Coordinates of C-alpha atoms in Angstrom, one line a residue:
M216 CA 10.3 -31.6 -39.5
K217 CA 12.3 -28.9 -37.8
A218 CA 10.4 -26.3 -35.7
A219 CA 10.6 -23.8 -32.9
V220 CA 9.1 -25.7 -29.9
V221 CA 7.9 -24.3 -26.7
Y222 CA 8.2 -26.8 -23.9
E223 CA 7.7 -24.5 -20.9
A224 CA 5.6 -21.3 -20.8
G225 CA 7.7 -18.2 -20.4
R226 CA 10.9 -19.7 -21.8
P227 CA 12.1 -19.2 -25.4
P228 CA 11.4 -22.0 -27.9
A229 CA 14.1 -24.4 -28.9
Y230 CA 14.9 -25.6 -32.4
R231 CA 13.9 -29.2 -32.4
E232 CA 12.4 -32.1 -34.4
F233 CA 8.6 -32.1 -34.2
A234 CA 6.1 -34.5 -35.7
D235 CA 4.8 -33.4 -39.1
P236 CA 1.1 -32.3 -39.2
Q237 CA -1.0 -34.8 -41.1
P238 CA -3.4 -33.4 -43.6
A239 CA -7.1 -34.4 -43.4
E240 CA -9.5 -34.5 -46.3
G241 CA -9.5 -31.0 -48.0
E242 CA -6.2 -30.0 -46.5
E243 CA -2.7 -29.8 -48.0
T244 CA 0.8 -29.6 -46.7
V245 CA 2.7 -26.4 -47.6
E246 CA 6.3 -25.1 -47.1
I247 CA 6.6 -22.2 -44.8
L248 CA 8.8 -19.4 -46.1
A249 CA 8.5 -16.7 -43.4
A250 CA 6.7 -16.1 -40.1
G251 CA 6.6 -13.0 -38.0
L252 CA 7.4 -12.7 -34.3
H253 CA 4.4 -10.6 -33.3
N254 CA 3.4 -9.4 -29.8
I255 CA 0.5 -11.8 -29.8
T256 CA 2.9 -14.6 -30.8
R257 CA 5.0 -13.9 -27.7
S258 CA 2.1 -13.6 -25.3
Q259 CA 0.4 -16.8 -26.6
A260 CA 3.7 -18.7 -26.3
S261 CA 4.0 -17.5 -22.7
G262 CA 0.4 -18.5 -22.0
Q263 CA -0.6 -15.0 -21.1
H264 CA -2.7 -14.1 -24.1
Y265 CA -6.5 -14.5 -23.7
A266 CA -6.5 -16.7 -26.8
A267 CA -3.7 -19.0 -25.7
H268 CA -4.7 -22.6 -25.9
G269 CA -2.2 -23.8 -23.2
Q270 CA -1.2 -27.0 -24.9
L271 CA 2.5 -27.9 -24.5
P272 CA 4.7 -28.7 -26.2
M273 CA 3.6 -26.3 -29.0
I274 CA 4.9 -24.5 -32.0
P275 CA 4.4 -20.8 -31.8
G276 CA 3.5 -18.6 -34.8
I277 CA 0.0 -17.3 -35.7
D278 CA 0.6 -16.5 -39.4
G279 CA 3.1 -16.6 -42.2
V280 CA 3.7 -16.9 -45.9
A281 CA 4.0 -20.4 -47.4
R282 CA 4.5 -22.0 -50.8
R283 CA 2.0 -24.5 -52.2
A284 CA 3.1 -27.6 -54.2
D285 CA 2.2 -25.8 -57.4
G286 CA 4.6 -22.9 -56.5
N287 CA 2.0 -20.3 -55.6
L288 CA 2.5 -18.2 -52.5
I289 CA -0.2 -18.0 -49.8
Y290 CA -0.8 -16.2 -46.5
I291 CA -1.7 -18.7 -43.8
G292 CA -2.9 -18.6 -40.2
G293 CA -5.3 -20.3 -37.8
L294 CA -3.3 -23.6 -37.6
K295 CA -4.6 -26.3 -35.3
P296 CA -2.9 -26.6 -32.0
P297 CA -0.2 -27.5 -31.1
Y298 CA 1.0 -26.4 -34.5
G299 CA 2.1 -22.9 -35.5
T300 CA 4.0 -21.2 -38.3
F301 CA 7.5 -21.4 -36.7
A302 CA 8.2 -24.6 -38.5
E303 CA 9.3 -26.0 -41.9
R304 CA 5.8 -27.1 -42.9
A305 CA 2.2 -26.6 -42.1
V306 CA -1.2 -28.1 -43.0
V307 CA -3.7 -25.6 -44.4
T308 CA -7.3 -25.5 -45.6
S309 CA -9.0 -23.4 -48.2
W310 CA -8.8 -20.4 -45.8
A311 CA -5.3 -19.7 -47.1
L312 CA -5.2 -16.4 -49.1
P313 CA -3.1 -15.8 -52.3
V314 CA 0.0 -13.6 -52.2
P315 CA 1.3 -11.9 -55.3
A316 CA 4.2 -14.0 -56.8
D317 CA 6.6 -11.0 -56.8
A318 CA 5.9 -10.1 -53.1
D319 CA 8.7 -10.5 -50.5
P320 CA 7.6 -13.2 -48.1
A321 CA 9.5 -11.6 -45.2
V322 CA 7.8 -8.2 -45.7
I323 CA 4.3 -9.8 -45.9
A324 CA 5.0 -11.9 -42.8
A325 CA 6.3 -8.8 -40.9
S326 CA 3.4 -6.5 -42.1
L327 CA 0.1 -8.4 -42.2
N328 CA -0.4 -8.8 -38.4
P329 CA 0.4 -5.2 -37.4
G330 CA -1.0 -3.8 -40.7
G331 CA -4.2 -5.7 -40.3
S332 CA -4.8 -4.5 -36.7
G333 CA -5.4 -0.8 -37.6
W334 CA -7.3 -1.8 -40.8
M335 CA -9.7 -4.1 -39.0
A336 CA -10.2 -1.6 -36.2
L337 CA -11.1 1.1 -38.7
T338 CA -13.3 -1.0 -41.0
L339 CA -15.0 -3.5 -38.7
R340 CA -15.1 -1.7 -35.4
A341 CA -14.9 2.1 -35.7
E342 CA -16.6 2.1 -39.2
L343 CA -14.5 5.0 -40.3
Q344 CA -16.3 7.5 -42.6
P345 CA -14.5 9.5 -45.3
G346 CA -13.2 12.8 -43.9
Q347 CA -13.2 11.8 -40.2
T348 CA -10.2 12.5 -37.9
V349 CA -8.2 9.5 -36.6
A350 CA -5.8 9.7 -33.7
V351 CA -3.3 6.8 -33.2
L352 CA -2.2 6.5 -29.6
G353 CA 1.1 4.5 -29.7
A354 CA 1.9 5.5 -33.3
T355 CA 5.6 4.7 -33.2
G356 CA 5.4 0.9 -33.0
A357 CA 5.0 -1.3 -36.0
A358 CA 1.2 -1.6 -35.6
G359 CA 0.8 2.1 -34.9
R360 CA 2.8 3.1 -38.0
T361 CA 0.7 1.0 -40.3
A362 CA -2.5 2.3 -38.6
L363 CA -1.5 5.8 -39.8
Q364 CA -1.1 4.4 -43.4
A365 CA -4.4 2.5 -43.1
A366 CA -6.3 5.6 -42.0
R367 CA -5.1 7.5 -45.0
L368 CA -6.0 4.7 -47.4
L369 CA -9.5 4.4 -45.9
G370 CA -10.2 8.1 -46.4
A371 CA -9.5 9.8 -43.1
G372 CA -9.5 13.6 -43.4
R373 CA -6.9 14.2 -40.7
V374 CA -4.5 11.8 -39.0
I375 CA -2.8 12.5 -35.6
A376 CA 0.2 10.5 -34.5
I377 CA 0.8 10.2 -30.7
G378 CA 3.9 8.6 -29.3
R379 CA 6.7 8.8 -26.7
S380 CA 9.9 8.6 -28.7
A381 CA 10.9 11.9 -30.3
S382 CA 13.2 10.2 -32.8
A383 CA 10.6 7.7 -33.8
L384 CA 8.0 10.4 -34.2
E385 CA 10.3 12.2 -36.6
Q386 CA 10.4 9.1 -38.7
I387 CA 6.6 9.1 -39.2
A388 CA 6.0 12.8 -39.3
D389 CA 5.1 12.6 -43.0
R390 CA 2.3 10.2 -42.3
A391 CA 0.4 12.5 -40.0
D392 CA -1.2 16.0 -40.0
Q393 CA -0.2 16.5 -36.4
V394 CA 2.4 14.8 -34.2
V395 CA 2.1 14.8 -30.4
R396 CA 4.8 13.6 -28.1
I397 CA 3.8 11.9 -24.8
T398 CA 5.6 13.5 -21.9
T399 CA 5.9 12.7 -18.2
D400 CA 4.0 15.8 -17.0
G401 CA 0.7 14.8 -18.7
G402 CA 0.2 18.1 -20.4
W403 CA 0.8 16.6 -23.8
A404 CA -2.8 15.6 -24.1
E405 CA -3.9 19.2 -24.3
Q406 CA -1.8 19.7 -27.5
L407 CA -4.2 17.8 -29.7
D408 CA -6.0 20.0 -32.2
G409 CA -9.7 19.6 -31.5
R410 CA -11.3 16.2 -30.8
P411 CA -10.8 13.3 -33.1
D412 CA -13.7 11.2 -34.2
I413 CA -11.7 7.9 -33.7
V414 CA -8.9 7.0 -31.4
L415 CA -6.9 3.8 -32.1
D416 CA -5.4 2.9 -28.8
Y417 CA -2.3 0.7 -28.8
T418 CA -1.1 1.7 -25.2
W419 CA -4.0 1.8 -22.7
G420 CA -2.5 2.4 -19.2
D421 CA -1.4 6.0 -18.3
P422 CA -1.4 7.5 -21.8
A423 CA -5.0 6.5 -22.3
A424 CA -5.9 7.6 -18.8
Q425 CA -4.4 11.1 -19.5
L426 CA -5.9 11.5 -23.0
L427 CA -9.5 10.2 -22.5
P428 CA -10.6 12.9 -20.0
V429 CA -9.1 15.7 -22.1
L430 CA -11.0 14.6 -25.2
S431 CA -14.2 13.9 -23.3
G432 CA -14.0 17.5 -22.0
R433 CA -14.1 18.8 -25.5
N434 CA -17.5 17.4 -26.2
Q435 CA -19.4 19.3 -28.8
G436 CA -22.1 16.8 -29.4
G437 CA -20.2 14.4 -31.7
R438 CA -19.4 10.8 -31.1
L439 CA -15.9 9.8 -29.8
T440 CA -15.1 6.2 -30.8
W441 CA -12.2 4.8 -28.7
V442 CA -10.9 1.5 -30.1
Q443 CA -8.7 -0.4 -27.6
I444 CA -6.2 -2.6 -29.5
G445 CA -3.0 -2.9 -27.4
S446 CA -1.9 -2.6 -23.8
I447 CA 1.8 -1.9 -23.9
A448 CA 1.5 0.7 -21.2
G449 CA -0.8 -1.3 -18.8
R450 CA -3.8 -3.6 -18.7
S451 CA -6.0 -1.3 -16.7
L452 CA -6.9 2.4 -16.0
P453 CA -9.3 4.4 -13.8
L454 CA -12.4 5.4 -15.7
A455 CA -14.7 8.1 -14.1
A456 CA -18.4 7.4 -14.4
D457 CA -19.2 10.9 -15.5
L458 CA -17.1 10.5 -18.7
L459 CA -19.6 7.9 -19.8
R460 CA -22.7 9.9 -18.8
S461 CA -21.5 13.2 -20.3
N462 CA -20.3 12.0 -23.7
D463 CA -21.3 10.0 -26.7
L464 CA -18.3 7.9 -25.9
H465 CA -18.1 4.5 -27.6
L466 CA -15.4 2.5 -25.9
I467 CA -14.9 -0.7 -27.8
G468 CA -12.1 -3.2 -28.6
S469 CA -10.5 -4.7 -31.7
G470 CA -8.9 -8.1 -31.6
L471 CA -9.6 -11.8 -31.7
G472 CA -13.2 -12.3 -30.7
S473 CA -14.3 -8.7 -31.3
A474 CA -15.6 -9.5 -34.9
P475 CA -16.6 -12.7 -36.7
M476 CA -13.6 -14.4 -38.2
R477 CA -15.3 -14.5 -41.6
D478 CA -15.5 -10.7 -41.6
M479 CA -11.9 -10.3 -40.6
A480 CA -10.8 -12.8 -43.3
A481 CA -12.8 -10.8 -45.8
Q482 CA -10.6 -7.7 -45.1
L483 CA -7.3 -9.4 -45.5
P484 CA -7.0 -9.5 -49.3
A485 CA -7.1 -5.7 -49.4
V486 CA -4.4 -5.5 -46.7
I487 CA -2.2 -8.1 -48.6
D488 CA -2.6 -6.0 -51.8
H489 CA -1.6 -2.8 -50.0
V490 CA 1.4 -4.5 -48.3
A491 CA 2.6 -6.0 -51.6
A492 CA 2.3 -2.6 -53.3
G493 CA 4.2 -0.9 -50.5
R494 CA 1.3 1.3 -49.3
I495 CA 1.3 -0.4 -45.9
G496 CA 4.5 -2.0 -44.6
V497 CA 6.8 -2.9 -41.8
E498 CA 10.5 -3.5 -42.4
P499 CA 11.5 -7.0 -41.3
V500 CA 14.5 -8.0 -39.2
V501 CA 15.2 -11.4 -40.7
R502 CA 16.6 -14.3 -38.6
R503 CA 17.0 -18.0 -39.3
L504 CA 14.5 -20.3 -37.6
A505 CA 17.5 -22.4 -36.4
D506 CA 18.6 -19.3 -34.3
V507 CA 15.1 -18.9 -32.7
E508 CA 16.3 -19.6 -29.1
N509 CA 18.9 -16.8 -29.2
A510 CA 16.8 -14.4 -31.4
W511 CA 13.6 -14.7 -29.4
D512 CA 14.5 -11.9 -26.9
E513 CA 16.7 -9.9 -29.3
P514 CA 15.8 -6.2 -29.2
V515 CA 14.3 -5.0 -32.5
P516 CA 14.5 -1.4 -33.7
T517 CA 11.3 0.6 -33.1
G518 CA 8.7 0.1 -35.9
R519 CA 10.3 -3.1 -37.3
R520 CA 9.3 -6.7 -36.8
M521 CA 11.4 -9.9 -36.5
V522 CA 10.7 -12.5 -39.1
F523 CA 12.0 -16.1 -39.1
V524 CA 12.8 -17.9 -42.3
P525 CA 14.0 -21.5 -42.9

């Protein structure tokens, strides 16, 4: 079959022939219709992600939409290395989840990974309660935008969007009760109204280092749940010991390994339904899989996600 194949970590995949995966008992071969180029896909292909298996050559792609032999659409993921979803075919097990027949495969492929990140963080990690306030740090990217939508759908009373791009914040202003722009002087953190119950952090690095002390200083006896999800602004930050001693601060993470896979899989049907209905969504930038080598490093507009199709 044709596939995008990574031969060397850190270099774009090439469109090449690759041996078809062979189904074992209880497995079936499906036709892949669309697969998203997510941040985790890039980092796994480069060998830098903590969940990267390191096996080369390999086919990247952690999830996608496929068609079964009976014509039904399914959402797939968790393929056995060295196989991924950037290929013409895949072998899947009963884990595959149904996708509505009228859903756009490219939209599902673009939206499930970023859309699921905020949903999982709020349901499985932060355990959002109705009426609580949620702040999304890094709200202008694809995952951050869908996290705002997820917070609303799950019953948040107030939603705060925090990001760096003024134009991108304008695009999502209708999804939030307050919009705060990150500025170079650091004073932006003081602009937040009150203290949120939950922070979904897609940046880490300097923005988190500036916001965390400000929110900790507004301690009025309530819990502050800080969920670390992404690290686009840096992989580390200084953390003063007294912040932990003087607050009911719950600093946790959300990602592969932070919750049982069965619990994460149980949440996905709800996310699929919301994406199919347009309540959660990321606009795809569609490219042909045959063009993967050139498209791999192509800039994508803020808030959108590249998707490869056959």
